[in-house]
mmCIF file of N, CA and C and ligand atoms in Angstrom:
data_model
loop_
_atom_site.group_PDB
_atom_site.id
_atom_site.type_symbol
_atom_site.label_atom_id
_atom_site.label_comp_id
_atom_site.label_asym_id
_atom_site.label_seq_id
_atom_site.Cartn_x
_atom_site.Cartn_y
_atom_site.Cartn_z
ATOM 1 N N MET A 3 152.453 95.115 55.002
ATOM 2 C CA MET A 3 151.043 94.817 55.346
ATOM 3 C C MET A 3 150.743 95.322 56.756
ATOM 4 N N ASN A 4 149.764 96.193 56.875
ATOM 5 C CA ASN A 4 149.406 96.646 58.216
ATOM 6 C C ASN A 4 148.493 95.593 58.867
ATOM 7 N N ASN A 5 148.169 95.805 60.126
ATOM 8 C CA ASN A 5 147.247 94.840 60.738
ATOM 9 C C ASN A 5 145.924 95.523 61.101
ATOM 10 N N CYS A 6 145.449 96.331 60.162
ATOM 11 C CA CYS A 6 144.184 97.036 60.343
ATOM 12 C C CYS A 6 143.023 96.102 59.992
ATOM 13 N N VAL A 7 142.070 95.992 60.921
ATOM 14 C CA VAL A 7 140.957 95.058 60.731
ATOM 15 C C VAL A 7 140.113 95.439 59.505
ATOM 16 N N PHE A 8 139.904 96.731 59.266
ATOM 17 C CA PHE A 8 139.068 97.118 58.113
ATOM 18 C C PHE A 8 139.818 96.930 56.798
ATOM 19 N N CYS A 9 141.161 97.130 56.796
ATOM 20 C CA CYS A 9 141.935 96.791 55.597
ATOM 21 C C CYS A 9 141.814 95.293 55.315
ATOM 22 N N SER A 10 141.789 94.483 56.356
ATOM 23 C CA SER A 10 141.653 93.031 56.168
ATOM 24 C C SER A 10 140.287 92.683 55.598
ATOM 25 N N ILE A 11 139.249 93.396 56.027
ATOM 26 C CA ILE A 11 137.912 93.164 55.461
ATOM 27 C C ILE A 11 137.874 93.622 54.009
ATOM 28 N N VAL A 12 138.436 94.803 53.736
ATOM 29 C CA VAL A 12 138.489 95.316 52.353
ATOM 30 C C VAL A 12 139.221 94.319 51.458
ATOM 31 N N GLY A 13 140.307 93.742 51.965
ATOM 32 C CA GLY A 13 141.117 92.810 51.190
ATOM 33 C C GLY A 13 140.578 91.393 51.167
ATOM 34 N N GLY A 14 139.451 91.159 51.848
ATOM 35 C CA GLY A 14 138.842 89.826 51.858
ATOM 36 C C GLY A 14 139.562 88.826 52.749
ATOM 37 N N LYS A 15 140.461 89.338 53.610
ATOM 38 C CA LYS A 15 141.237 88.420 54.455
ATOM 39 C C LYS A 15 140.475 87.996 55.702
ATOM 40 N N ILE A 16 139.557 88.845 56.155
ATOM 41 C CA ILE A 16 138.641 88.386 57.199
ATOM 42 C C ILE A 16 137.217 88.658 56.723
ATOM 43 N N PRO A 17 136.294 87.755 57.075
ATOM 44 C CA PRO A 17 134.945 87.839 56.522
ATOM 45 C C PRO A 17 134.125 88.972 57.143
ATOM 46 N N ALA A 18 133.161 89.433 56.385
ATOM 47 C CA ALA A 18 132.194 90.402 56.890
ATOM 48 C C ALA A 18 130.897 90.204 56.113
ATOM 49 N N GLU A 19 129.825 90.642 56.728
ATOM 50 C CA GLU A 19 128.518 90.562 56.072
ATOM 51 C C GLU A 19 128.375 91.774 55.158
ATOM 52 N N LYS A 20 128.927 91.646 53.943
ATOM 53 C CA LYS A 20 128.981 92.775 53.013
ATOM 54 C C LYS A 20 127.627 93.037 52.380
ATOM 55 N N PHE A 21 127.280 94.309 52.350
ATOM 56 C CA PHE A 21 126.008 94.691 51.721
ATOM 57 C C PHE A 21 126.224 95.365 50.378
ATOM 58 N N TYR A 22 127.316 96.113 50.245
ATOM 59 C CA TYR A 22 127.559 96.892 49.022
ATOM 60 C C TYR A 22 129.062 97.098 48.865
ATOM 61 N N GLU A 23 129.487 97.155 47.620
ATOM 62 C CA GLU A 23 130.900 97.425 47.354
ATOM 63 C C GLU A 23 131.031 98.115 46.008
ATOM 64 N N ASP A 24 131.871 99.139 45.934
ATOM 65 C CA ASP A 24 132.269 99.697 44.635
ATOM 66 C C ASP A 24 133.752 100.037 44.697
ATOM 67 N N ASP A 25 134.240 100.831 43.757
ATOM 68 C CA ASP A 25 135.678 101.107 43.704
ATOM 69 C C ASP A 25 136.160 101.891 44.922
ATOM 70 N N ASP A 26 135.272 102.706 45.493
ATOM 71 C CA ASP A 26 135.673 103.620 46.570
ATOM 72 C C ASP A 26 135.517 103.054 47.968
ATOM 73 N N PHE A 27 134.464 102.256 48.188
ATOM 74 C CA PHE A 27 134.163 101.880 49.574
ATOM 75 C C PHE A 27 133.306 100.626 49.643
ATOM 76 N N ILE A 28 133.229 100.089 50.860
ATOM 77 C CA ILE A 28 132.338 98.951 51.095
ATOM 78 C C ILE A 28 131.416 99.277 52.259
ATOM 79 N N VAL A 29 130.275 98.600 52.277
ATOM 80 C CA VAL A 29 129.321 98.711 53.384
ATOM 81 C C VAL A 29 129.106 97.300 53.923
ATOM 82 N N PHE A 30 129.337 97.138 55.226
ATOM 83 C CA PHE A 30 129.118 95.825 55.841
ATOM 84 C C PHE A 30 128.511 96.005 57.230
ATOM 85 N N ALA A 31 127.919 94.919 57.738
ATOM 86 C CA ALA A 31 127.250 94.972 59.041
ATOM 87 C C ALA A 31 128.272 95.084 60.159
ATOM 88 N N ASP A 32 127.989 95.928 61.143
ATOM 89 C CA ASP A 32 128.848 96.022 62.331
ATOM 90 C C ASP A 32 128.742 94.712 63.115
ATOM 91 N N ILE A 33 129.880 94.224 63.587
ATOM 92 C CA ILE A 33 129.915 92.934 64.273
ATOM 93 C C ILE A 33 129.229 93.004 65.645
ATOM 94 N N GLU A 34 129.174 94.193 66.234
ATOM 95 C CA GLU A 34 128.489 94.390 67.518
ATOM 96 C C GLU A 34 127.490 95.527 67.357
ATOM 97 N N PRO A 35 126.323 95.231 66.760
ATOM 98 C CA PRO A 35 125.385 96.309 66.427
ATOM 99 C C PRO A 35 124.901 97.087 67.648
ATOM 100 N N LYS A 36 124.897 98.416 67.519
ATOM 101 C CA LYS A 36 124.434 99.306 68.583
ATOM 102 C C LYS A 36 123.031 99.828 68.301
ATOM 103 N N ALA A 37 122.380 99.329 67.270
ATOM 104 C CA ALA A 37 120.990 99.693 66.946
ATOM 105 C C ALA A 37 120.414 98.527 66.148
ATOM 106 N N ALA A 38 119.113 98.556 65.923
ATOM 107 C CA ALA A 38 118.459 97.466 65.193
ATOM 108 C C ALA A 38 119.100 97.260 63.827
ATOM 109 N N VAL A 39 119.495 98.367 63.192
ATOM 110 C CA VAL A 39 120.255 98.310 61.943
ATOM 111 C C VAL A 39 121.559 99.075 62.165
ATOM 112 N N HIS A 40 122.676 98.427 61.921
ATOM 113 C CA HIS A 40 123.969 99.086 62.131
ATOM 114 C C HIS A 40 124.965 98.577 61.088
ATOM 115 N N TYR A 41 125.250 99.442 60.124
ATOM 116 C CA TYR A 41 126.253 99.139 59.093
ATOM 117 C C TYR A 41 127.406 100.104 59.225
ATOM 118 N N LEU A 42 128.515 99.745 58.616
ATOM 119 C CA LEU A 42 129.675 100.619 58.530
ATOM 120 C C LEU A 42 129.993 100.846 57.060
ATOM 121 N N ALA A 43 130.177 102.107 56.676
ATOM 122 C CA ALA A 43 130.641 102.444 55.328
ATOM 123 C C ALA A 43 132.123 102.789 55.450
ATOM 124 N N VAL A 44 132.953 102.060 54.711
ATOM 125 C CA VAL A 44 134.397 102.118 54.914
ATOM 126 C C VAL A 44 135.104 102.398 53.581
ATOM 127 N N PRO A 45 135.800 103.551 53.486
ATOM 128 C CA PRO A 45 136.593 103.798 52.277
ATOM 129 C C PRO A 45 137.645 102.703 52.116
ATOM 130 N N LYS A 46 137.927 102.311 50.885
ATOM 131 C CA LYS A 46 138.898 101.233 50.666
ATOM 132 C C LYS A 46 140.323 101.675 50.973
ATOM 133 N N ILE A 47 140.591 102.976 50.787
ATOM 134 C CA ILE A 47 141.924 103.489 51.118
ATOM 135 C C ILE A 47 141.994 103.719 52.623
ATOM 136 N N HIS A 48 143.121 103.336 53.208
ATOM 137 C CA HIS A 48 143.286 103.484 54.655
ATOM 138 C C HIS A 48 143.634 104.926 55.025
ATOM 139 N N TYR A 49 142.688 105.613 55.661
ATOM 140 C CA TYR A 49 142.952 106.878 56.351
ATOM 141 C C TYR A 49 142.523 106.653 57.789
ATOM 142 N N ALA A 50 143.380 106.980 58.738
ATOM 143 C CA ALA A 50 143.002 106.806 60.140
ATOM 144 C C ALA A 50 141.890 107.788 60.503
ATOM 145 N N LEU A 51 142.036 109.017 60.024
ATOM 146 C CA LEU A 51 141.163 110.121 60.445
ATOM 147 C C LEU A 51 140.775 110.967 59.238
ATOM 148 N N LEU A 52 139.723 111.742 59.384
ATOM 149 C CA LEU A 52 139.338 112.688 58.332
ATOM 150 C C LEU A 52 140.499 113.614 57.971
ATOM 151 N N SER A 53 141.278 113.996 58.984
ATOM 152 C CA SER A 53 142.388 114.931 58.751
ATOM 153 C C SER A 53 143.485 114.319 57.892
ATOM 154 N N ASP A 54 143.489 113.014 57.736
ATOM 155 C CA ASP A 54 144.481 112.347 56.877
ATOM 156 C C ASP A 54 144.047 112.278 55.421
ATOM 157 N N MET A 55 142.766 112.568 55.165
ATOM 158 C CA MET A 55 142.282 112.501 53.784
ATOM 159 C C MET A 55 142.846 113.660 52.970
ATOM 160 N N PRO A 56 143.024 113.452 51.683
ATOM 161 C CA PRO A 56 143.465 114.572 50.859
ATOM 162 C C PRO A 56 142.404 115.667 50.816
ATOM 163 N N ASP A 57 142.835 116.869 50.481
ATOM 164 C CA ASP A 57 141.895 117.982 50.379
ATOM 165 C C ASP A 57 140.831 117.687 49.333
ATOM 166 N N GLY A 58 139.668 118.267 49.549
ATOM 167 C CA GLY A 58 138.597 118.113 48.566
ATOM 168 C C GLY A 58 137.466 117.251 49.093
ATOM 169 N N GLY A 59 137.809 116.055 49.474
ATOM 170 C CA GLY A 59 136.796 115.191 50.084
ATOM 171 C C GLY A 59 135.735 114.713 49.124
ATOM 172 N N GLU A 60 136.056 114.681 47.815
ATOM 173 C CA GLU A 60 135.043 114.244 46.846
ATOM 174 C C GLU A 60 134.588 112.813 47.135
ATOM 175 N N ALA A 61 135.527 111.947 47.506
ATOM 176 C CA ALA A 61 135.176 110.538 47.751
ATOM 177 C C ALA A 61 134.149 110.449 48.873
ATOM 178 N N LEU A 62 134.364 111.245 49.913
ATOM 179 C CA LEU A 62 133.433 111.216 51.040
ATOM 180 C C LEU A 62 132.050 111.695 50.616
ATOM 181 N N GLY A 63 132.012 112.714 49.756
ATOM 182 C CA GLY A 63 130.736 113.197 49.239
ATOM 183 C C GLY A 63 130.008 112.104 48.472
ATOM 184 N N ARG A 64 130.757 111.369 47.663
ATOM 185 C CA ARG A 64 130.144 110.273 46.899
ATOM 186 C C ARG A 64 129.605 109.204 47.834
ATOM 187 N N ILE A 65 130.372 108.898 48.890
ATOM 188 C CA ILE A 65 129.935 107.871 49.843
ATOM 189 C C ILE A 65 128.635 108.306 50.521
ATOM 190 N N LEU A 66 128.577 109.559 50.964
ATOM 191 C CA LEU A 66 127.365 110.032 51.649
ATOM 192 C C LEU A 66 126.162 109.953 50.717
ATOM 193 N N LYS A 67 126.346 110.357 49.473
ATOM 194 C CA LYS A 67 125.242 110.317 48.512
ATOM 195 C C LYS A 67 124.800 108.874 48.264
ATOM 196 N N LYS A 68 125.769 107.975 48.187
ATOM 197 C CA LYS A 68 125.441 106.564 47.953
ATOM 198 C C LYS A 68 124.711 105.965 49.151
ATOM 199 N N ILE A 69 125.124 106.343 50.355
ATOM 200 C CA ILE A 69 124.433 105.850 51.552
ATOM 201 C C ILE A 69 122.958 106.248 51.488
ATOM 202 N N SER A 70 122.692 107.471 51.069
ATOM 203 C CA SER A 70 121.299 107.919 51.012
ATOM 204 C C SER A 70 120.505 107.093 50.005
ATOM 205 N N ALA A 71 121.162 106.666 48.929
ATOM 206 C CA ALA A 71 120.471 105.843 47.928
ATOM 207 C C ALA A 71 120.256 104.416 48.438
ATOM 208 N N LEU A 72 121.199 103.917 49.243
ATOM 209 C CA LEU A 72 121.103 102.543 49.754
ATOM 210 C C LEU A 72 120.149 102.426 50.936
ATOM 211 N N ALA A 73 119.867 103.540 51.603
ATOM 212 C CA ALA A 73 119.157 103.511 52.885
ATOM 213 C C ALA A 73 117.871 102.672 52.870
ATOM 214 N N PRO A 74 116.994 102.828 51.870
ATOM 215 C CA PRO A 74 115.764 102.023 51.909
ATOM 216 C C PRO A 74 116.044 100.523 51.903
ATOM 217 N N GLU A 75 117.047 100.114 51.122
ATOM 218 C CA GLU A 75 117.394 98.675 51.066
ATOM 219 C C GLU A 75 118.046 98.193 52.353
ATOM 220 N N LEU A 76 118.606 99.107 53.115
ATOM 221 C CA LEU A 76 119.236 98.733 54.390
ATOM 222 C C LEU A 76 118.211 98.631 55.511
ATOM 223 N N GLY A 77 116.939 98.929 55.207
ATOM 224 C CA GLY A 77 115.906 98.871 56.242
ATOM 225 C C GLY A 77 115.800 100.169 57.009
ATOM 226 N N LEU A 78 116.083 101.290 56.330
ATOM 227 C CA LEU A 78 116.138 102.592 57.010
ATOM 228 C C LEU A 78 115.121 103.560 56.409
ATOM 229 N N LYS A 79 113.901 103.063 56.231
ATOM 230 C CA LYS A 79 112.885 103.898 55.557
ATOM 231 C C LYS A 79 112.437 105.072 56.417
ATOM 232 N N ASN A 80 112.609 104.974 57.739
ATOM 233 C CA ASN A 80 112.153 106.038 58.648
ATOM 234 C C ASN A 80 113.259 106.996 59.050
ATOM 235 N N GLY A 81 114.386 106.901 58.391
ATOM 236 C CA GLY A 81 115.507 107.773 58.750
ATOM 237 C C GLY A 81 116.652 106.989 59.359
ATOM 238 N N TYR A 82 117.730 107.697 59.603
ATOM 239 C CA TYR A 82 118.939 107.042 60.109
ATOM 240 C C TYR A 82 119.882 108.109 60.622
ATOM 241 N N ARG A 83 120.925 107.656 61.299
ATOM 242 C CA ARG A 83 121.938 108.581 61.806
ATOM 243 C C ARG A 83 123.309 108.110 61.338
ATOM 244 N N LEU A 84 124.120 109.066 60.891
ATOM 245 C CA LEU A 84 125.508 108.774 60.509
ATOM 246 C C LEU A 84 126.436 109.339 61.576
ATOM 247 N N ILE A 85 127.393 108.527 62.000
ATOM 248 C CA ILE A 85 128.357 108.956 63.019
ATOM 249 C C ILE A 85 129.760 108.639 62.520
ATOM 250 N N VAL A 86 130.648 109.620 62.671
ATOM 251 C CA VAL A 86 132.059 109.410 62.322
ATOM 252 C C VAL A 86 132.877 109.752 63.559
ATOM 253 N N ASN A 87 133.246 108.753 64.330
ATOM 254 C CA ASN A 87 134.053 108.990 65.525
ATOM 255 C C ASN A 87 135.476 109.360 65.122
ATOM 256 N N GLN A 88 135.991 110.407 65.774
ATOM 257 C CA GLN A 88 137.348 110.890 65.484
ATOM 258 C C GLN A 88 138.148 110.955 66.775
ATOM 259 N N GLY A 89 138.994 109.975 66.986
ATOM 260 C CA GLY A 89 139.925 110.052 68.099
ATOM 261 C C GLY A 89 139.383 109.569 69.430
ATOM 262 N N ALA A 90 140.236 109.707 70.436
ATOM 263 C CA ALA A 90 139.993 109.086 71.737
ATOM 264 C C ALA A 90 138.722 109.595 72.422
ATOM 265 N N ASP A 91 138.505 110.905 72.428
ATOM 266 C CA ASP A 91 137.342 111.437 73.139
ATOM 267 C C ASP A 91 136.031 110.958 72.531
ATOM 268 N N ALA A 92 136.059 110.631 71.255
ATOM 269 C CA ALA A 92 134.851 110.124 70.589
ATOM 270 C C ALA A 92 134.703 108.614 70.776
ATOM 271 N N GLY A 93 135.722 107.999 71.355
ATOM 272 C CA GLY A 93 135.664 106.550 71.565
ATOM 273 C C GLY A 93 136.021 105.748 70.329
ATOM 274 N N GLN A 94 136.756 106.362 69.388
ATOM 275 C CA GLN A 94 137.143 105.621 68.183
ATOM 276 C C GLN A 94 138.029 104.439 68.573
ATOM 277 N N THR A 95 137.679 103.278 68.059
ATOM 278 C CA THR A 95 138.441 102.068 68.381
ATOM 279 C C THR A 95 139.166 101.502 67.166
ATOM 280 N N VAL A 96 138.620 101.721 65.987
ATOM 281 C CA VAL A 96 139.271 101.245 64.759
ATOM 282 C C VAL A 96 139.754 102.478 63.992
ATOM 283 N N PHE A 97 141.075 102.577 63.840
ATOM 284 C CA PHE A 97 141.639 103.781 63.226
ATOM 285 C C PHE A 97 141.817 103.605 61.719
ATOM 286 N N HIS A 98 140.703 103.285 61.107
ATOM 287 C CA HIS A 98 140.526 103.301 59.650
ATOM 288 C C HIS A 98 139.178 103.985 59.469
ATOM 289 N N LEU A 99 139.214 105.141 58.836
ATOM 290 C CA LEU A 99 138.024 105.991 58.722
ATOM 291 C C LEU A 99 136.782 105.189 58.351
ATOM 292 N N HIS A 100 135.693 105.424 59.056
ATOM 293 C CA HIS A 100 134.450 104.712 58.764
ATOM 294 C C HIS A 100 133.259 105.549 59.212
ATOM 295 N N ILE A 101 132.156 105.326 58.527
ATOM 296 C CA ILE A 101 130.907 106.018 58.844
ATOM 297 C C ILE A 101 129.942 104.992 59.403
ATOM 298 N N HIS A 102 129.501 105.194 60.640
ATOM 299 C CA HIS A 102 128.459 104.339 61.204
ATOM 300 C C HIS A 102 127.121 104.742 60.590
ATOM 301 N N ILE A 103 126.330 103.754 60.199
ATOM 302 C CA ILE A 103 124.974 103.972 59.687
ATOM 303 C C ILE A 103 124.040 103.272 60.667
ATOM 304 N N LEU A 104 123.259 104.072 61.395
ATOM 305 C CA LEU A 104 122.451 103.534 62.494
ATOM 306 C C LEU A 104 120.978 103.837 62.281
ATOM 307 N N GLY A 105 120.124 102.882 62.585
ATOM 308 C CA GLY A 105 118.691 103.136 62.469
ATOM 309 C C GLY A 105 117.901 101.862 62.685
ATOM 310 N N GLY A 106 116.738 101.818 62.030
ATOM 311 C CA GLY A 106 115.839 100.677 62.205
ATOM 312 C C GLY A 106 115.018 100.764 63.474
ATOM 313 N N GLN A 107 115.120 101.894 64.176
ATOM 314 C CA GLN A 107 114.401 102.136 65.435
ATOM 315 C C GLN A 107 114.555 103.624 65.750
ATOM 316 N N PRO A 108 113.691 104.167 66.614
ATOM 317 C CA PRO A 108 113.955 105.540 67.081
ATOM 318 C C PRO A 108 115.273 105.543 67.849
ATOM 319 N N LEU A 109 116.142 106.483 67.543
ATOM 320 C CA LEU A 109 117.485 106.479 68.140
ATOM 321 C C LEU A 109 117.554 107.438 69.323
ATOM 322 N N PRO A 110 118.123 107.008 70.418
ATOM 323 C CA PRO A 110 118.266 107.904 71.574
ATOM 324 C C PRO A 110 119.344 108.945 71.322
ATOM 325 N N PHE A 111 119.243 110.065 72.012
ATOM 326 C CA PHE A 111 120.245 111.126 71.866
ATOM 327 C C PHE A 111 121.228 111.150 73.028
ATOM 328 N N ALA A 112 120.945 110.376 74.072
ATOM 329 C CA ALA A 112 121.682 110.540 75.314
ATOM 330 C C ALA A 112 123.189 110.447 75.131
ATOM 331 N N ASP A 113 123.644 109.505 74.318
ATOM 332 C CA ASP A 113 125.087 109.303 74.186
ATOM 333 C C ASP A 113 125.763 110.410 73.399
ATOM 334 N N MET A 114 124.988 111.284 72.801
ATOM 335 C CA MET A 114 125.584 112.292 71.927
ATOM 336 C C MET A 114 125.780 113.618 72.646
ATOM 337 N N ARG A 115 125.242 113.739 73.889
ATOM 338 C CA ARG A 115 125.387 115.009 74.595
ATOM 339 C C ARG A 115 126.769 115.113 75.212
ATOM 340 N N PRO A 116 127.380 116.290 75.133
ATOM 341 C CA PRO A 116 128.648 116.461 75.863
ATOM 342 C C PRO A 116 128.411 116.300 77.356
ATOM 343 N N ARG A 117 129.331 115.711 78.063
ATOM 344 C CA ARG A 117 129.160 115.522 79.509
ATOM 345 C C ARG A 117 130.079 116.475 80.252
HETATM 346 P P1 5GP B 204 134.583 103.102 66.286
HETATM 347 O O1 5GP B 204 134.421 102.883 67.758
HETATM 348 O O2 5GP B 204 136.047 103.027 65.883
HETATM 349 O O3 5GP B 204 133.896 104.311 65.750
HETATM 350 O O4 5GP B 204 133.823 101.886 65.593
HETATM 351 C C1 5GP B 204 134.409 100.661 65.276
HETATM 352 C C2 5GP B 204 133.277 99.705 64.986
HETATM 353 O O5 5GP B 204 133.814 98.599 64.290
HETATM 354 C C3 5GP B 204 132.587 99.160 66.244
HETATM 355 O O6 5GP B 204 131.181 99.475 66.196
HETATM 356 C C4 5GP B 204 132.855 97.660 66.183
HETATM 357 O O7 5GP B 204 131.759 96.890 66.625
HETATM 358 C C5 5GP B 204 133.148 97.429 64.714
HETATM 359 N N1 5GP B 204 134.067 96.336 64.454
HETATM 360 C C6 5GP B 204 135.274 96.123 65.066
HETATM 361 N N2 5GP B 204 135.862 95.019 64.566
HETATM 362 C C7 5GP B 204 135.018 94.537 63.618
HETATM 363 C C8 5GP B 204 135.091 93.396 62.739
HETATM 364 O O8 5GP B 204 136.046 92.621 62.735
HETATM 365 N N3 5GP B 204 134.037 93.211 61.887
HETATM 366 C C9 5GP B 204 132.979 94.066 61.855
HETATM 367 N N4 5GP B 204 132.000 93.777 60.989
HETATM 368 N N5 5GP B 204 132.877 95.147 62.667
HETATM 369 C C10 5GP B 204 133.891 95.370 63.537
HETATM 370 ZN ZN1 ZN B 205 142.898 100.139 57.308
#
């Protein structure tokens, strides 16, 4: 048993405000929201990074398509931003692949510019 926080959420060992779940992934509210609406889409299989995923990426394609279908119900009628932090320079803190879903307000760009 690893001690990955997102594996624990997937396994129901620690609670989360779950919005959606299927065989491939779950969507739950970020515990420290960085926008008016902030969810995380998390594959159920533990991959630390995109580079650890098997070739093909079909699961990721399905997740992205599903996010677009869920967006109106998530309160994202005016658009949204998806972010996938990869590694230290991106500030990744949880090393279980996840897609941030951000919106519910006009989103600033400042944090996305290279410094
Ligand atoms: P990262 O910085 O790795 O891209 O994003 C990790 C995200 O996971 C952060 O936005 C953080 O607030 C969120 N997070 C960390 N621990 C928990 C938790 O136990 N529950 C939930 N719902 N979100 C978490
Ligand atoms: Zn994990």
